[in-house]
Coordinates of C-alpha atoms in Angstrom, one line a residue:
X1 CA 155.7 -6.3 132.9
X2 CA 155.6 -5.0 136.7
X3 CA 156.8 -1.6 137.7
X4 CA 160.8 -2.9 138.6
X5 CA 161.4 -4.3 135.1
X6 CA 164.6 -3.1 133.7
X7 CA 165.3 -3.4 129.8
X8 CA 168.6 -4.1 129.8
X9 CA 171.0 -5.3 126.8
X10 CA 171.3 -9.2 126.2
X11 CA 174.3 -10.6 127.6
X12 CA 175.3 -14.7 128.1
X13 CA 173.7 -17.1 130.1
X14 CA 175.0 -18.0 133.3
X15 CA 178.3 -20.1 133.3
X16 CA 180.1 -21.7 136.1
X17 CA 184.2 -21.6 136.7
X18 CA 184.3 -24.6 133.9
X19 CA 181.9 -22.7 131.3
X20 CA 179.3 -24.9 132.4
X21 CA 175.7 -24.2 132.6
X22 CA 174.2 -23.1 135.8
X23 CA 170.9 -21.4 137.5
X24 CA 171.3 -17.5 137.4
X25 CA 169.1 -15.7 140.4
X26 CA 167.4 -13.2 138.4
X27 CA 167.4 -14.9 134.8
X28 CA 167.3 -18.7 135.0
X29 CA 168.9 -21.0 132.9
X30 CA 167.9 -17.5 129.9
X31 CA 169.9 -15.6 128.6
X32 CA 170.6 -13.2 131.0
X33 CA 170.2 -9.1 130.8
X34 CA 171.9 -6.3 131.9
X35 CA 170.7 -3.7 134.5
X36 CA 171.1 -0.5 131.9
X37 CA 170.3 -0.4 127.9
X38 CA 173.7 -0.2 126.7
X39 CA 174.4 4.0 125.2
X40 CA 175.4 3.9 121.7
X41 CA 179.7 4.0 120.9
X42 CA 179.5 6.2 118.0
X43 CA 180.4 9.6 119.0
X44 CA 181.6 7.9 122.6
X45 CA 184.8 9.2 122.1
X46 CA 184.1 12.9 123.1
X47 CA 182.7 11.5 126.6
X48 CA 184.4 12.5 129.4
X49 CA 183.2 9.1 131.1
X50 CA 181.4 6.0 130.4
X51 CA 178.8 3.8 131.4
X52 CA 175.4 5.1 132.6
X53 CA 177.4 6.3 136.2
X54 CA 180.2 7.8 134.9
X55 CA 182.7 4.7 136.3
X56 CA 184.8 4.3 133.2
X57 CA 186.6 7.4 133.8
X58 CA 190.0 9.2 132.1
X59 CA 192.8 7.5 134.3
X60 CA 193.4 4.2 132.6
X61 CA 195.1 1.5 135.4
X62 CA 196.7 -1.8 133.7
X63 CA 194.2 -4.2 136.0
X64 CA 197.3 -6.6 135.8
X65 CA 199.8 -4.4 137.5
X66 CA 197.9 -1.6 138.8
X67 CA 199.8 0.7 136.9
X68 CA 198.4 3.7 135.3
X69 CA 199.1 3.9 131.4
X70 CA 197.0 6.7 130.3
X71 CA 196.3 9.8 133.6
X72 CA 193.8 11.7 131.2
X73 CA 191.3 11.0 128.4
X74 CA 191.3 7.2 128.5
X75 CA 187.3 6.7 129.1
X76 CA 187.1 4.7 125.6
X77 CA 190.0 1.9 127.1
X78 CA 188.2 1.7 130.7
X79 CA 185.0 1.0 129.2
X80 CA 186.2 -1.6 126.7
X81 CA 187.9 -3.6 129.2
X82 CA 184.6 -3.7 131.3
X83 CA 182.3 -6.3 129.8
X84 CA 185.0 -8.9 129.0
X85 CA 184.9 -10.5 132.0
X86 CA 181.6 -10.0 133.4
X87 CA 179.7 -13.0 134.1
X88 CA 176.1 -11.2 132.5
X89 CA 177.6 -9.9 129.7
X90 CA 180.5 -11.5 128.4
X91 CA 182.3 -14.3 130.7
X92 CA 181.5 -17.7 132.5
X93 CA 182.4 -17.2 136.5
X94 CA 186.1 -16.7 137.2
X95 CA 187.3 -15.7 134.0
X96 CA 190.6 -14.2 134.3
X97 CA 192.8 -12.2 131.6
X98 CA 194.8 -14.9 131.4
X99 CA 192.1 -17.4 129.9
X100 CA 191.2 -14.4 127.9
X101 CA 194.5 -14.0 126.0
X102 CA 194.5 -17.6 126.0
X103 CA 191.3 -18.1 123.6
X104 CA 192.4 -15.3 121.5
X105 CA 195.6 -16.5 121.4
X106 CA 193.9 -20.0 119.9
X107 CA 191.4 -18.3 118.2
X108 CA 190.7 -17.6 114.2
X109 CA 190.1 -13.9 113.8
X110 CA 186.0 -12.8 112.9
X111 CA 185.6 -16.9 112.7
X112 CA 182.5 -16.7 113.4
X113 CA 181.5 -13.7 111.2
X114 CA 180.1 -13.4 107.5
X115 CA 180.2 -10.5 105.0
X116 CA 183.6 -8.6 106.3
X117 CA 184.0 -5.3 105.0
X118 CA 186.7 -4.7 102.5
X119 CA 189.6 -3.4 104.9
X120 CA 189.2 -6.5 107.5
X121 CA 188.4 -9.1 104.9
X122 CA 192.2 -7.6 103.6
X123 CA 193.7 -7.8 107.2
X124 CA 193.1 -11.1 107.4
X125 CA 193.5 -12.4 104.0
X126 CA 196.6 -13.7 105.1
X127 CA 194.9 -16.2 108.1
X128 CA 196.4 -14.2 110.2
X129 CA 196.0 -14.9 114.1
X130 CA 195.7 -13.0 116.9
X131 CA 199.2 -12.8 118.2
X132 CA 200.3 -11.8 114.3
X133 CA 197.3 -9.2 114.3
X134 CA 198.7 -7.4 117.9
X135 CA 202.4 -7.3 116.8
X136 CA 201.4 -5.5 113.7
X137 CA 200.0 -3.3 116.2
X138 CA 202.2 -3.3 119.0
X139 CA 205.4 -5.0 117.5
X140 CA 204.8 -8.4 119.5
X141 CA 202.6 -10.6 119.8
X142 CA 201.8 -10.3 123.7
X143 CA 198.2 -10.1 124.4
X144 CA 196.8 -8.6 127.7
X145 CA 193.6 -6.0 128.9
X146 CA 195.6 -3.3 128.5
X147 CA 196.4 -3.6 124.7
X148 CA 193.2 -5.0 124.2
X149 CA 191.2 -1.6 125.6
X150 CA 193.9 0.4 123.8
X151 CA 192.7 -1.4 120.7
X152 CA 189.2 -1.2 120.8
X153 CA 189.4 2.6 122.3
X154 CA 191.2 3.4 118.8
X155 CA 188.5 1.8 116.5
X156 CA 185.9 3.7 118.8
X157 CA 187.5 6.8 117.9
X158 CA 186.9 6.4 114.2
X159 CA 183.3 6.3 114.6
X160 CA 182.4 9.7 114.0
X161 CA 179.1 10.7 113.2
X162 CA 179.7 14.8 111.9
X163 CA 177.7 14.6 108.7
X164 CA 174.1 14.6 109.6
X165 CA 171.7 17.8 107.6
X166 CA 172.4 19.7 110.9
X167 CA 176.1 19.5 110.5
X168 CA 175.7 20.3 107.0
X169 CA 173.4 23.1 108.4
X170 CA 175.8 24.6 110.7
X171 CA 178.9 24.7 109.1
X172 CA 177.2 26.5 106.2
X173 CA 177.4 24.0 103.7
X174 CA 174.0 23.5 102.8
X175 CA 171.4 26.0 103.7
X176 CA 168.4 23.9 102.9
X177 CA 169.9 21.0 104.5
X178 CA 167.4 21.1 107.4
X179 CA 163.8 21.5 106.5
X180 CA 161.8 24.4 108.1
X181 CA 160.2 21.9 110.1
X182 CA 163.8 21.2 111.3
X183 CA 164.4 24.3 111.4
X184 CA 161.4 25.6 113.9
X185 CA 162.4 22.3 115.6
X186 CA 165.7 23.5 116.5
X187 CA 164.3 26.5 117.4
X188 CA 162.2 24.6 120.2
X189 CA 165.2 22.6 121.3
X190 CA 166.8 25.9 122.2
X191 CA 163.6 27.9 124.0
X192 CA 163.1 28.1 127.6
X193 CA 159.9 25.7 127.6
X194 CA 161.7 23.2 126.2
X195 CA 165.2 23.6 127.9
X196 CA 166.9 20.6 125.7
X197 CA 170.3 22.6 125.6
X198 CA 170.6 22.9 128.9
X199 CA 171.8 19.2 129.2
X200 CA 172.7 18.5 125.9
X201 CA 175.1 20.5 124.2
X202 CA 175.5 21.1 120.5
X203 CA 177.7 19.8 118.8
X204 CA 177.9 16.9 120.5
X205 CA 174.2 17.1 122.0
X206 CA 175.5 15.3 124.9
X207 CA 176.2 16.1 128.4
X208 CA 179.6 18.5 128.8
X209 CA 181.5 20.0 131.5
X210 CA 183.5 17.5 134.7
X211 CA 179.6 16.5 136.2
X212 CA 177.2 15.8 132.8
X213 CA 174.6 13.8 135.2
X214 CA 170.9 14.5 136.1
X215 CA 168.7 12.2 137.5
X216 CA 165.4 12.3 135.3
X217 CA 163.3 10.2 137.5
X218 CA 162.4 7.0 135.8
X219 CA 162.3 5.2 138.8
X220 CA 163.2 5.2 142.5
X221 CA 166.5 5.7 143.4
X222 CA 166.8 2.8 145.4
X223 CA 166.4 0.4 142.1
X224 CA 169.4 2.2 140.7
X225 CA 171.8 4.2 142.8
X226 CA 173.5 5.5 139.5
X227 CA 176.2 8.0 139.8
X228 CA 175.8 7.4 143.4
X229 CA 177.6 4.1 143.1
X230 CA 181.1 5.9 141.6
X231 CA 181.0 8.7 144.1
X232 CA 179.6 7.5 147.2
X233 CA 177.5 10.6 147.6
X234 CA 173.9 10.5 148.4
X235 CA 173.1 14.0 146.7
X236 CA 174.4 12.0 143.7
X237 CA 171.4 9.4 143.9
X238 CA 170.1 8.1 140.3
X239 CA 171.2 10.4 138.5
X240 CA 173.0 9.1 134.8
X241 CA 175.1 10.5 132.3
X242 CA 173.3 12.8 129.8
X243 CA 173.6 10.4 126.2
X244 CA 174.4 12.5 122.9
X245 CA 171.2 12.8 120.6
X246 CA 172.9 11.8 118.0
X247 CA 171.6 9.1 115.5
X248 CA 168.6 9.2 118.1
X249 CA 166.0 8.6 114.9
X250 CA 167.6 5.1 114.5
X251 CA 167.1 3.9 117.9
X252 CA 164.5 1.8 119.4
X253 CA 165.1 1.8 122.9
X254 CA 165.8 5.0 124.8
X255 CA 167.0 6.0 128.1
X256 CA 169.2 4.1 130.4
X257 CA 165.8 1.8 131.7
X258 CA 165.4 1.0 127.9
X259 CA 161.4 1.6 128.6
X260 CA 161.0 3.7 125.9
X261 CA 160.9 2.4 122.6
X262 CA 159.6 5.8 120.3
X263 CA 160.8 9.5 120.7
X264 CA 157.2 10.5 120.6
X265 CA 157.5 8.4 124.3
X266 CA 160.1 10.1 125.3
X267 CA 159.3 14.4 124.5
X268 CA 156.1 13.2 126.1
X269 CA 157.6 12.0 129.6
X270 CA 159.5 15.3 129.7
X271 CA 156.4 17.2 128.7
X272 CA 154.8 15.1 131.8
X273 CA 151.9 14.6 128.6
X274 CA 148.4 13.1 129.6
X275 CA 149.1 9.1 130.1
X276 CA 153.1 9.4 130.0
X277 CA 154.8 7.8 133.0
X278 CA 154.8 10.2 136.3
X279 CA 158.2 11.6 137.2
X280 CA 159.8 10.3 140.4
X281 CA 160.7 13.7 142.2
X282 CA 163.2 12.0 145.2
X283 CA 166.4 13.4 143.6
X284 CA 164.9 15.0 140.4
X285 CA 167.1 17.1 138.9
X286 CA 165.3 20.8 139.3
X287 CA 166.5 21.6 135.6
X288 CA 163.8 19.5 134.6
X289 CA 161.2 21.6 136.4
X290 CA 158.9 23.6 134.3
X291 CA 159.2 21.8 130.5
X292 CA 156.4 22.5 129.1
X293 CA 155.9 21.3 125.2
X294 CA 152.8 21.5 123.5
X295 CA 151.9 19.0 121.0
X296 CA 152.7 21.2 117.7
X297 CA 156.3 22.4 118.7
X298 CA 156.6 18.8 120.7
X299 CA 156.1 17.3 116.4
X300 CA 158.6 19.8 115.3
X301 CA 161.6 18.8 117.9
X302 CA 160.9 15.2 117.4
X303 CA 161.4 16.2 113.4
X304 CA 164.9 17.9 114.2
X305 CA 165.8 15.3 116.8
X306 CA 164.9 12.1 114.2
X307 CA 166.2 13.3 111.4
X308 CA 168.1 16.6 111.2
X309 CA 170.6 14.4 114.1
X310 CA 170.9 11.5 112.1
X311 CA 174.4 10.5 110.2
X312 CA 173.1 9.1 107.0
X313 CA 176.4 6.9 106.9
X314 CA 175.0 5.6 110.3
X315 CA 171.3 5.0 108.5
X316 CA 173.2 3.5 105.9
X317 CA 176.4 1.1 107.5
X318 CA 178.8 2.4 105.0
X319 CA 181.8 3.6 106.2
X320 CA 183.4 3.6 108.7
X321 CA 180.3 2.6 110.0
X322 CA 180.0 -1.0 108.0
X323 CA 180.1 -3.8 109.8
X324 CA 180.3 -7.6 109.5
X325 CA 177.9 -9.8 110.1
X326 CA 177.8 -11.4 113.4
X327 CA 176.6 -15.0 113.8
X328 CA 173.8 -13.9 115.9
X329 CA 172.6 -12.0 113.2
X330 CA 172.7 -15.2 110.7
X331 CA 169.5 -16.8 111.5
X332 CA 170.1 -19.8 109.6
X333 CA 172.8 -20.7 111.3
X334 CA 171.4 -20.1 114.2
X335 CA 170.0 -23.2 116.8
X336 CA 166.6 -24.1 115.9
X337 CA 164.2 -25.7 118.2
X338 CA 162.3 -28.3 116.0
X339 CA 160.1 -29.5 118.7
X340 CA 159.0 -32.8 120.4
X341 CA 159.6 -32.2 124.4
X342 CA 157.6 -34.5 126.9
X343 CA 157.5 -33.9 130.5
X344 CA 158.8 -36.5 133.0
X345 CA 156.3 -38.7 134.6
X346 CA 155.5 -38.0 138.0
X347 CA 157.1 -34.8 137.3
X348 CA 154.4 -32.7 136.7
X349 CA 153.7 -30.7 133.9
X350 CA 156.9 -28.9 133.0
X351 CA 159.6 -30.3 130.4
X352 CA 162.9 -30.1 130.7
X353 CA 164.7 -27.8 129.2
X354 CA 167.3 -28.2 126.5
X355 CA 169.9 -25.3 126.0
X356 CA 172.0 -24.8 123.5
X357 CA 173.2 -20.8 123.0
X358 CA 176.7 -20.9 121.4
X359 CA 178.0 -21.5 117.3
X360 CA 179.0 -25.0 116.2
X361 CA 182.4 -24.1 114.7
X362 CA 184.0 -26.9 112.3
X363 CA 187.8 -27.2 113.9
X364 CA 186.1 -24.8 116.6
X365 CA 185.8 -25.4 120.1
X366 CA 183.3 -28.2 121.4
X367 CA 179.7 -27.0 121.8
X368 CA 177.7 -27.0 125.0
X369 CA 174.4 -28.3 125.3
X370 CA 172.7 -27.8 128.8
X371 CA 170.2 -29.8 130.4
X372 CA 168.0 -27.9 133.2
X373 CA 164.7 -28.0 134.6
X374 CA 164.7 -31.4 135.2
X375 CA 163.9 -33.7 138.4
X376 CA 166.6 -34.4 141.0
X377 CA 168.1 -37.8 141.2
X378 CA 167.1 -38.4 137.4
X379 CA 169.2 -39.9 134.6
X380 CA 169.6 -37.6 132.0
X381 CA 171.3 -38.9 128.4
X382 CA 171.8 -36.9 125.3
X383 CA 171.3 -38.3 122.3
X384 CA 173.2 -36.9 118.9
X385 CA 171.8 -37.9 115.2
X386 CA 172.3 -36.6 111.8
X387 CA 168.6 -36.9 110.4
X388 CA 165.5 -34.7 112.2
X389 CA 163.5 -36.3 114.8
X390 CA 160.5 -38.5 114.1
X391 CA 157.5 -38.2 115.9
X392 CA 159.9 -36.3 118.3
X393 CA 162.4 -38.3 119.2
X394 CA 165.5 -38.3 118.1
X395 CA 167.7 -41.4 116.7
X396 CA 171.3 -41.8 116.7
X397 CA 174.6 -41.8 119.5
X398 CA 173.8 -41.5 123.4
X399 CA 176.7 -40.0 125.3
X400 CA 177.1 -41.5 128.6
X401 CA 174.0 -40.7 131.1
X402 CA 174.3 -38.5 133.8
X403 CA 172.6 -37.8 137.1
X404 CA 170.5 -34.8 137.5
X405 CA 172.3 -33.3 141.0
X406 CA 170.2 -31.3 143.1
X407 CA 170.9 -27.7 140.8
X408 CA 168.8 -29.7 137.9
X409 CA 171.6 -28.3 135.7
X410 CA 173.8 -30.8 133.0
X411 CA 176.0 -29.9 130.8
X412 CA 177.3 -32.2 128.2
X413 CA 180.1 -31.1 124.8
X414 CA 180.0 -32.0 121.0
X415 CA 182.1 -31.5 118.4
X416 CA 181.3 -30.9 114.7
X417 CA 182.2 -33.3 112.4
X418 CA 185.0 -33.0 109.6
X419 CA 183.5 -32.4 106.6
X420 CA 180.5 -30.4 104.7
X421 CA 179.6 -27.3 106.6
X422 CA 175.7 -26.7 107.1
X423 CA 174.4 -30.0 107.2
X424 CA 172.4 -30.2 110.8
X425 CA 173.2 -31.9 114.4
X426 CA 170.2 -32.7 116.2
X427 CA 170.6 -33.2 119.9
X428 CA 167.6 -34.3 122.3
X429 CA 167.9 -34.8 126.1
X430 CA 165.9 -38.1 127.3
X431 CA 165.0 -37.8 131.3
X432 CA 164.4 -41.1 133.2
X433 CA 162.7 -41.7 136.2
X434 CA 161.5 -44.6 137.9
X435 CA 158.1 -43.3 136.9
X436 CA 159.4 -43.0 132.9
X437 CA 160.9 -41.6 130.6
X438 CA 160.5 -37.6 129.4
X439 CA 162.3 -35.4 126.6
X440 CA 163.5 -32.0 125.6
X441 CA 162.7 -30.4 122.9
X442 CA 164.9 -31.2 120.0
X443 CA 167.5 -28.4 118.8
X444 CA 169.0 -28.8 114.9
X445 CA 172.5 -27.0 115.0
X446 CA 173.8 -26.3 112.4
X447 CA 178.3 -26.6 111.7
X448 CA 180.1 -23.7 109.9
X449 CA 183.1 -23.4 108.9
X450 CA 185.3 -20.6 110.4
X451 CA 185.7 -17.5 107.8
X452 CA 188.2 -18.4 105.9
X453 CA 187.5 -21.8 105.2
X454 CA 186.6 -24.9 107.1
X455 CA 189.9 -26.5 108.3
X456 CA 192.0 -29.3 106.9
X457 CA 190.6 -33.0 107.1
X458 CA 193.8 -34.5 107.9
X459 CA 193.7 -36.4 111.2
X460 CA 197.1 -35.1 112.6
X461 CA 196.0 -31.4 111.6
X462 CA 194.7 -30.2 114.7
X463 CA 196.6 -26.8 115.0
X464 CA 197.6 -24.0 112.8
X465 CA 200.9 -21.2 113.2
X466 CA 201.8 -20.2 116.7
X467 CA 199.7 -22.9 118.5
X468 CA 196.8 -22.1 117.3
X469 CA 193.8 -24.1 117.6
X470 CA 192.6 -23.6 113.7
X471 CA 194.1 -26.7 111.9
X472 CA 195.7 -24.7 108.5
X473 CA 196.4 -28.0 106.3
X474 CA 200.2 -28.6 107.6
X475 CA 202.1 -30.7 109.9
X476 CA 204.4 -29.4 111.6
X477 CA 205.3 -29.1 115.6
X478 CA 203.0 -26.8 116.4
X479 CA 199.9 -30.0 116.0
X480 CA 202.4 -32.0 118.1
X481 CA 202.7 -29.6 120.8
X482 CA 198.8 -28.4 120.8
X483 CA 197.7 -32.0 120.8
X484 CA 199.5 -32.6 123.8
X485 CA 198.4 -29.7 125.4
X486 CA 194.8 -31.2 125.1
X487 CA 196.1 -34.6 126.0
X488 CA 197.3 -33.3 129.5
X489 CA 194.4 -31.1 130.0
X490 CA 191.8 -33.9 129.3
X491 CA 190.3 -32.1 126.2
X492 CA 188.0 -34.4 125.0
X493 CA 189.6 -33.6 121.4
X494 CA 192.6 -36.0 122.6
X495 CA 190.5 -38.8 123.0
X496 CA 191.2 -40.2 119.8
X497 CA 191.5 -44.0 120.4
X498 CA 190.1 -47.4 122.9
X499 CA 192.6 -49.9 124.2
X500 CA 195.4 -51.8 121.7
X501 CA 195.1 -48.5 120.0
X502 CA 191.7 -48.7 119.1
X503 CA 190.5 -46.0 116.3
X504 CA 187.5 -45.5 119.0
X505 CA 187.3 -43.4 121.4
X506 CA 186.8 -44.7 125.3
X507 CA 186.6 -42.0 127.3
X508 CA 189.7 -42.6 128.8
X509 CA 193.7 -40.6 128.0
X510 CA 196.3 -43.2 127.8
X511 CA 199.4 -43.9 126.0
X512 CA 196.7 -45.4 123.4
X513 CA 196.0 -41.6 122.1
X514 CA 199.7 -40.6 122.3
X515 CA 200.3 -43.4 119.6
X516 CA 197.6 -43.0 117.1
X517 CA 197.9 -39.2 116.5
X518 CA 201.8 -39.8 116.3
X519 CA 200.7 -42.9 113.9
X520 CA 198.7 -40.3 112.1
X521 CA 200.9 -37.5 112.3
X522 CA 204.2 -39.4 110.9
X523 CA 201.6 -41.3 108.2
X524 CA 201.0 -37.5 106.7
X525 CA 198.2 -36.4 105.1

């Protein structure tokens, strides 16, 4: 709430080379957020470039080789390559395409989604993988940035909005499709006092032409260089790429600062209204000089711009707008903090901080849970139960304790258990001190099983066709060869038995593990 905030898009919290928790600069041990409000994809495809500045432009370079694969109209791949191995948006720190291709290569396709639509709950009805999914497309299974931004480019261009009541309007199909509100709307869009058309163009009501950038100023060039950053030209300072108003009714944060969260906002801050935010004029782009909207034609354009722009497909998710649903968007599988943090004795006020951001996949991937904000030279254990916490603490298994270093950041792994998805984790950090003891809040996760169905409950079933790291029922090689991939990499998954072979776990990779899951893998299901 201070005059440099930027209202950015939600990316990850910050993760070190081994995906472990650490302190971001700006954001903490929270989720961290980008510099820009990310611009809508649908209609993305008739941009020239991407990204606020324009950086995603049409010659598309295979970052693996540094050759060029597309010289022209390959904005759509550039950009979808971009946030895959950012650290704020996407990636832990030195991510590379090979780890990328790796984990997709392991990975269950949408595992983490519910409600597919028709045509991908089809496409995958088969448990297909990865590798199966990009030789249908590509005739092999090989999976690297370059296909990847050529597949996501091609879904990008099926999102099409063209059937809004102005489209419908325009092309003659249905007089009466805009109202005569609308209608005198449009007519403001187009007049000299308002200027809208001079930056965005119908049809696309976006910026055209080989420079579609104005700075609008928002805020001082110096917080955002802008297109500056691409070009290296000063004359180029803050200004952004002109967004399309399409679908602009169905948004709730506008502009690349994300400030504004109505278009009532927004027709007033180029109207320079009583109370609106005062324009920035170092690098303002003259076009903007003179708009001048008074409040009844300012109600019309917001009319044609809210609803006479809107795709009711869009409104609606149907398709090919339709969508699965994410596991972000499932709330009740989401981590729930249930309470009962105490701070440390001695320690002040403040009590640690438990952190747990990611899905608890059955057959999945182990799940972080981070420890920060807590003292230096402390002990830190985590303790993992099945039933909710009493009187706030937690009962069941500590994992080994740890010492708090001087970053005040842990991070410790659990797996889901085998069996019935949705029945809760809870998982509690206990801080000791030679002053006492102090806890985190408790978190109840919550297992699901992969779409698809959970995976098998045979012990030796660890992998599924072509490696992959979704168990599918059968033994065959593939569980040989995967387990002794995570046997050589020190996966905690491999440590599956003590000494004398030992159906407990030690902590420790020996011979001991090698025999048991053969034991179990030669003893069948």
């Amino acid at each position: 709430n201070t005059a440099d905030d930027k209202f950015g898009s939600p990316g990850v919290v910050a993760s070190d080379a081994f995906n472990e928790f650490r302190r971001s600069t700006s954001h903490g041990l929270a989720v961290q957020v980008t510099d820009r409000a990310s611009p809508t994809m649908i209609n993305a495809a008739y941009n020239q470039f991407q990204f606020w500045d324009g950086r995603a432009d049409g010659t598309f370079t295979d970052p693996l080789t540094g050759t060029v694969v597309s010289q022209a109209r390959a904005s759509l791949e550039n950009q979808a390559i971009g946030p895959i191995l950012s650290d704020v948006e996407m990636a832990h720190d030195a991510r590379s395409w090979a780890m990328v291709a790796d984990k997709l290569a392991r990975s269950r396709p949408m595992a983490l989604a519910a409600n597919l639509p028709a045509d991908v709950e089809a496409a995958l009805a088969d448990g297909s993988s990865y590798p199966t999914l990009f030789a249908r497309a590509f005739g092999d299974g090989v999976i690297n940035p370059v296909r990847i931004g050529q597949a996501m480019a091609a879904y990008q261009r099926t999102l099409i909005a063209d059937q809004t009541p102005y489209d419908r309007w325009a092309r003659g199909e249905d007089p009466n499709a805009l109202t005569p509100n609308q209608r005198q709307g449009w007519a403001v869009f187009n007049a000299p006092q308002s200027n809208c058309n001079a930056c965005h163009t119908a049809p696309t009501f976006a910026g055209v032409g080989p420079a579609p950038f104005h700075n609008l100023g928002l805020r001082p060039a110096a917080e955002d260089l802008g297109r500056q950053i691409v070009t290296g030209n000063p004359a180029h300072r803050g200004q952004m790429k002109v967004p399309t108003l399409r679908n602009t009714g169905l948004r709730t944060s506008f502009m690349h600062t994300g400030q504004f969260t109505t278009l009532t906002q927004v027709i007033q801050f180029y109207a320079q209204a009583p109370g609106a935010p005062v324009a920035i004029q170092d690098n303002r782009s003259p076009i903007l000089n003179g708009i001048n909207i008074p409040p009844q034609p300012a109600g019309q354009l917001q009319d044609f711009l809210q609803n006479a722009l809107t795709d009711p497909r869009v409104a609606a998710e149907t398709f090919p707008f339709d969508k699965p649903q994410m596991w972000s968007q499932r709330p009740g599988v989401r981590p729930v903090n249930v309470g009962g943090s105490l701070a440390v004795p001695g320690n002040g006020p403040t009590a640690p901080a438990i952190i747990v951001v990611d899905a608890t996949l059955i057959g999945g991937p182990d799940t972080r849970v981070g420890l920060g904000d807590a003292p230096v030279g402390a002990t830190a254990t985590l303790i993992v139960g099945s039933t909710a916490p009493v009187n706030g603490v937690i009962s069941g298994t500590s994992k080994p304790a740890k010492l708090v270093d001087a970053d005040g950041v842990i991070t410790e792994r659990i797996s889901a258990p085998a069996g019935t998805p949705e029945q809760p984790i809870y998982v509690q950090w206990l801080v000791t001190t030679s002053q006492g003891t102090g806890r985190t809040a408790a978190m109840r996760i919550t297992p699901i099983c992969p779409t698809g169905g959970c995976p098998s409950t045979c012990p030796a079933d660890v992998a599924g066709a072509n490696q992959s790291s979704t168990p599918d029922g059968v033994l065959t090689a593939d569980d040989i060869i995967v387990f002794l991939g995570q046997y050589f990499t020190a996966s905690p998954r491999a440590d599956i038995a003590g000494a004398n072979q030992a159906q407990v776990p030690d902590g420790a990779f020996t011979a001991d593990d090698i025999i048991v899951f053969l034991g179990r893998y030669f003893g069948g299901c």
